[in-house]
Amino acid sequence: MTKTTLLHEGKAKKVFLTDQSDLVIQEFKDDATAFNNKKKGTIADKGVVNNAISCRLFTLLEEQGIRTHLVEKLSDRDMLCKRLDIIKVEVVVRNIAAGSLVKRYGFKEGFVLQQPIVEFYLKDDDLDDPLMNDAHAVALGVATAEELVILKSRAEAINLVLRQFFADRKLKLVDFKLEFGRHKNEILLGDEISPDTCRFWDLDTNEKMDKDRFRFDMGGVENAYSEVQKRVLELD
Ligand code: UDP
């Protein structure tokens, strides 16, 4: 399978068309951005690490009956995927208070939520990805009410699988962001699942092992990403 034209270049990935019309190749870059593009940089080998982690996690989810866009890992940086009509909703799942939950509602960072919280954000950089409820999403025409029910239940199911997987690897899954898309009358999980899109804290020390180290100039970014990769792949 070979790349033909560049379909889209995002902050962390390029998406290429292929010679098969329903398949695309996601190429993972080392570029890193935070705070909606206000902070930019690179994280050495991030693309390689995030591709490896995402492929492993999508395979795990498939094994658990959750459909994803993954077809196969093609190379260090390239993932062959089913082409999706991306739903412009970012689905965030939270197990522990951090980030914007702390800022917006005054939770203490680290507060363990009794029940996971699922949130929808409009995927629109120009508007700074605003938080929205179901009525907003339906009114905007980004998803139907039925699709939103599926997104929420799919996100909850994914959370159960991932939380256990990471606990077995001595990582707390604090929160994470998912994107879904439509493909031949099905909704599939798309995008990536990586330290760019999740918060991971070490189970024993609570050390942050994700993009927060880049966001807040904490140092040790590459080490944190490769430690997550090591733990994700080590029990295979
Ligand atoms: N997240 C993401 N992309 C975004 C916004 C959030 O991957 O555009 C992830 C983020 O890494 C974290 C979770 O979603 O794991 C919740 O993020 P939050 O709402 O706390 O926003 P942030 O603090 O990242 O601005």
mmCIF file of N, CA, C and O and ligand atoms in Angstrom, residues 11 35 90-94 98-104 119 121 125 129 174-179 191 194-199 211-212 215-216, ligand 1:
data_model
loop_
_atom_site.group_PDB
_atom_site.id
_atom_site.type_symbol
_atom_site.label_atom_id
_atom_site.label_comp_id
_atom_site.label_asym_id
_atom_site.label_seq_id
_atom_site.Cartn_x
_atom_site.Cartn_y
_atom_site.Cartn_z
ATOM 1 N N LYS A 11 -1.986 18.755 13.351
ATOM 2 C CA LYS A 11 -0.893 19.187 14.224
ATOM 3 C C LYS A 11 0.110 18.062 14.448
ATOM 4 O O LYS A 11 1.305 18.307 14.493
ATOM 5 N N PHE A 35 -2.298 24.127 23.913
ATOM 6 C CA PHE A 35 -3.100 25.346 24.088
ATOM 7 C C PHE A 35 -3.559 25.874 22.728
ATOM 8 O O PHE A 35 -3.315 27.027 22.369
ATOM 9 N N GLU A 90 -15.160 15.998 19.764
ATOM 10 C CA GLU A 90 -14.094 15.382 20.540
ATOM 11 C C GLU A 90 -14.734 14.852 21.814
ATOM 12 O O GLU A 90 -15.382 15.598 22.551
ATOM 13 N N VAL A 91 -14.569 13.560 22.034
ATOM 14 C CA VAL A 91 -15.196 12.918 23.190
ATOM 15 C C VAL A 91 -14.120 12.739 24.256
ATOM 16 O O VAL A 91 -13.125 12.040 24.027
ATOM 17 N N VAL A 92 -14.297 13.402 25.388
ATOM 18 C CA VAL A 92 -13.320 13.305 26.480
ATOM 19 C C VAL A 92 -13.923 12.473 27.607
ATOM 20 O O VAL A 92 -15.080 12.670 27.979
ATOM 21 N N VAL A 93 -13.136 11.526 28.098
ATOM 22 C CA VAL A 93 -13.550 10.698 29.236
ATOM 23 C C VAL A 93 -12.606 10.988 30.392
ATOM 24 O O VAL A 93 -11.388 11.045 30.202
ATOM 25 N N ARG A 94 -13.179 11.175 31.583
ATOM 26 C CA ARG A 94 -12.362 11.518 32.752
ATOM 27 C C ARG A 94 -12.626 10.558 33.902
ATOM 28 O O ARG A 94 -13.781 10.306 34.240
ATOM 29 N N ALA A 98 -8.409 16.666 36.376
ATOM 30 C CA ALA A 98 -7.165 17.303 35.917
ATOM 31 C C ALA A 98 -7.548 18.294 34.825
ATOM 32 O O ALA A 98 -8.700 18.339 34.386
ATOM 33 N N GLY A 99 -6.568 19.077 34.399
ATOM 34 C CA GLY A 99 -6.728 19.946 33.238
ATOM 35 C C GLY A 99 -7.926 20.866 33.340
ATOM 36 O O GLY A 99 -8.152 21.536 34.359
ATOM 37 N N SER A 100 -8.716 20.896 32.257
ATOM 38 C CA SER A 100 -9.800 21.879 32.196
ATOM 39 C C SER A 100 -10.913 21.587 33.206
ATOM 40 O O SER A 100 -11.674 22.487 33.569
ATOM 41 N N LEU A 101 -11.015 20.349 33.695
ATOM 42 C CA LEU A 101 -12.038 20.053 34.716
ATOM 43 C C LEU A 101 -11.715 20.806 36.011
ATOM 44 O O LEU A 101 -12.608 21.332 36.683
ATOM 45 N N VAL A 102 -10.433 20.881 36.307
ATOM 46 C CA VAL A 102 -9.974 21.604 37.500
ATOM 47 C C VAL A 102 -10.191 23.109 37.304
ATOM 48 O O VAL A 102 -10.733 23.793 38.174
ATOM 49 N N LYS A 103 -9.797 23.581 36.125
ATOM 50 C CA LYS A 103 -9.914 25.017 35.819
ATOM 51 C C LYS A 103 -11.366 25.476 35.805
ATOM 52 O O LYS A 103 -11.715 26.518 36.354
ATOM 53 N N ARG A 104 -12.211 24.676 35.135
ATOM 54 C CA ARG A 104 -13.581 25.117 34.880
ATOM 55 C C ARG A 104 -14.484 24.981 36.098
ATOM 56 O O ARG A 104 -15.342 25.833 36.334
ATOM 57 N N GLU A 119 -17.525 13.979 28.231
ATOM 58 C CA GLU A 119 -17.827 15.336 27.747
ATOM 59 C C GLU A 119 -17.700 15.374 26.227
ATOM 60 O O GLU A 119 -16.870 14.664 25.654
ATOM 61 N N TYR A 121 -16.846 18.016 23.060
ATOM 62 C CA TYR A 121 -16.319 19.318 22.622
ATOM 63 C C TYR A 121 -16.495 19.407 21.114
ATOM 64 O O TYR A 121 -16.309 18.406 20.401
ATOM 65 N N ASP A 125 -10.974 24.381 15.734
ATOM 66 C CA ASP A 125 -9.864 25.169 16.276
ATOM 67 C C ASP A 125 -10.173 26.661 16.310
ATOM 68 O O ASP A 125 -9.773 27.356 17.245
ATOM 69 N N ASP A 129 -12.364 24.794 20.269
ATOM 70 C CA ASP A 129 -12.992 23.535 20.703
ATOM 71 C C ASP A 129 -13.910 23.702 21.915
ATOM 72 O O ASP A 129 -13.640 23.148 22.991
ATOM 73 N N VAL A 174 -5.950 8.922 33.677
ATOM 74 C CA VAL A 174 -6.615 10.078 34.296
ATOM 75 C C VAL A 174 -7.765 10.566 33.418
ATOM 76 O O VAL A 174 -8.910 10.696 33.872
ATOM 77 N N ASP A 175 -7.449 10.845 32.154
ATOM 78 C CA ASP A 175 -8.472 11.271 31.179
ATOM 79 C C ASP A 175 -7.926 11.060 29.773
ATOM 80 O O ASP A 175 -6.737 10.792 29.600
ATOM 81 N N PHE A 176 -8.793 11.128 28.792
ATOM 82 C CA PHE A 176 -8.350 10.959 27.407
ATOM 83 C C PHE A 176 -9.410 11.473 26.445
ATOM 84 O O PHE A 176 -10.573 11.662 26.813
ATOM 85 N N LYS A 177 -8.955 11.698 25.205
ATOM 86 C CA LYS A 177 -9.831 12.240 24.159
ATOM 87 C C LYS A 177 -9.941 11.240 23.013
ATOM 88 O O LYS A 177 -8.937 10.648 22.603
ATOM 89 N N LEU A 178 -11.159 11.058 22.528
ATOM 90 C CA LEU A 178 -11.391 10.136 21.408
ATOM 91 C C LEU A 178 -12.047 10.873 20.254
ATOM 92 O O LEU A 178 -12.765 11.853 20.471
ATOM 93 N N GLU A 179 -11.793 10.373 19.050
ATOM 94 C CA GLU A 179 -12.523 10.866 17.880
ATOM 95 C C GLU A 179 -13.088 9.671 17.129
ATOM 96 O O GLU A 179 -12.442 8.619 17.057
ATOM 97 N N ASP A 191 -8.504 8.404 14.703
ATOM 98 C CA ASP A 191 -7.439 9.232 15.277
ATOM 99 C C ASP A 191 -6.365 8.378 15.956
ATOM 100 O O ASP A 191 -5.841 7.456 15.361
ATOM 101 N N SER A 194 -2.747 8.077 22.662
ATOM 102 C CA SER A 194 -1.313 8.185 22.938
ATOM 103 C C SER A 194 -1.101 9.172 24.080
ATOM 104 O O SER A 194 -2.058 9.821 24.517
ATOM 105 N N PRO A 195 0.139 9.353 24.514
ATOM 106 C CA PRO A 195 0.396 10.362 25.559
ATOM 107 C C PRO A 195 0.082 11.796 25.097
ATOM 108 O O PRO A 195 0.024 12.707 25.916
ATOM 109 N N ASP A 196 -0.142 11.994 23.784
ATOM 110 C CA ASP A 196 -0.614 13.300 23.301
ATOM 111 C C ASP A 196 -2.083 13.519 23.655
ATOM 112 O O ASP A 196 -2.529 14.660 23.778
ATOM 113 N N THR A 197 -2.842 12.442 23.742
ATOM 114 C CA THR A 197 -4.297 12.566 23.862
ATOM 115 C C THR A 197 -4.847 11.994 25.176
ATOM 116 O O THR A 197 -6.058 11.978 25.373
ATOM 117 N N CYS A 198 -3.947 11.515 26.015
ATOM 118 C CA CYS A 198 -4.359 10.962 27.320
ATOM 119 C C CYS A 198 -3.525 11.600 28.420
ATOM 120 O O CYS A 198 -2.417 12.073 28.167
ATOM 121 N N ARG A 199 -4.031 11.558 29.635
ATOM 122 C CA ARG A 199 -3.177 11.840 30.789
ATOM 123 C C ARG A 199 -2.916 10.518 31.506
ATOM 124 O O ARG A 199 -3.872 9.787 31.824
ATOM 125 N N LYS A 211 1.572 14.482 27.780
ATOM 126 C CA LYS A 211 1.838 15.787 27.159
ATOM 127 C C LYS A 211 1.842 16.939 28.156
ATOM 128 O O LYS A 211 2.353 18.019 27.827
ATOM 129 N N ASP A 212 1.312 16.772 29.349
ATOM 130 C CA ASP A 212 1.410 17.836 30.347
ATOM 131 C C ASP A 212 2.872 18.217 30.600
ATOM 132 O O ASP A 212 3.164 19.376 30.922
ATOM 133 N N ARG A 215 3.348 20.648 27.862
ATOM 134 C CA ARG A 215 2.514 21.843 28.066
ATOM 135 C C ARG A 215 3.123 22.764 29.111
ATOM 136 O O ARG A 215 3.134 23.968 28.950
ATOM 137 N N PHE A 216 3.612 22.191 30.199
ATOM 138 C CA PHE A 216 4.048 22.995 31.341
ATOM 139 C C PHE A 216 5.563 22.974 31.536
ATOM 140 O O PHE A 216 6.056 23.249 32.645
HETATM 141 N N1 UDP B 1 -7.212 16.495 24.732
HETATM 142 C C1 UDP B 1 -6.733 16.265 23.449
HETATM 143 N N2 UDP B 1 -6.946 17.223 22.489
HETATM 144 C C2 UDP B 1 -7.596 18.376 22.738
HETATM 145 C C3 UDP B 1 -8.078 18.616 24.045
HETATM 146 C C4 UDP B 1 -7.871 17.656 25.017
HETATM 147 O O1 UDP B 1 -6.156 15.212 23.181
HETATM 148 O O2 UDP B 1 -7.762 19.186 21.805
HETATM 149 C C5 UDP B 1 -6.995 15.481 25.785
HETATM 150 C C6 UDP B 1 -5.984 15.932 26.818
HETATM 151 O O3 UDP B 1 -4.687 15.477 26.486
HETATM 152 C C7 UDP B 1 -6.493 15.256 28.068
HETATM 153 C C8 UDP B 1 -8.001 15.187 27.882
HETATM 154 O O4 UDP B 1 -8.227 15.314 26.480
HETATM 155 O O5 UDP B 1 -5.989 13.934 28.163
HETATM 156 C C9 UDP B 1 -8.769 16.269 28.609
HETATM 157 O O6 UDP B 1 -8.232 17.519 28.275
HETATM 158 P P1 UDP B 1 -8.722 18.852 29.011
HETATM 159 O O7 UDP B 1 -10.142 19.092 28.694
HETATM 160 O O8 UDP B 1 -8.371 18.760 30.454
HETATM 161 O O9 UDP B 1 -7.974 20.016 28.286
HETATM 162 P P2 UDP B 1 -6.465 20.513 28.397
HETATM 163 O O10 UDP B 1 -6.157 20.642 29.830
HETATM 164 O O11 UDP B 1 -5.681 19.457 27.697
HETATM 165 O O12 UDP B 1 -6.522 21.809 27.669
#
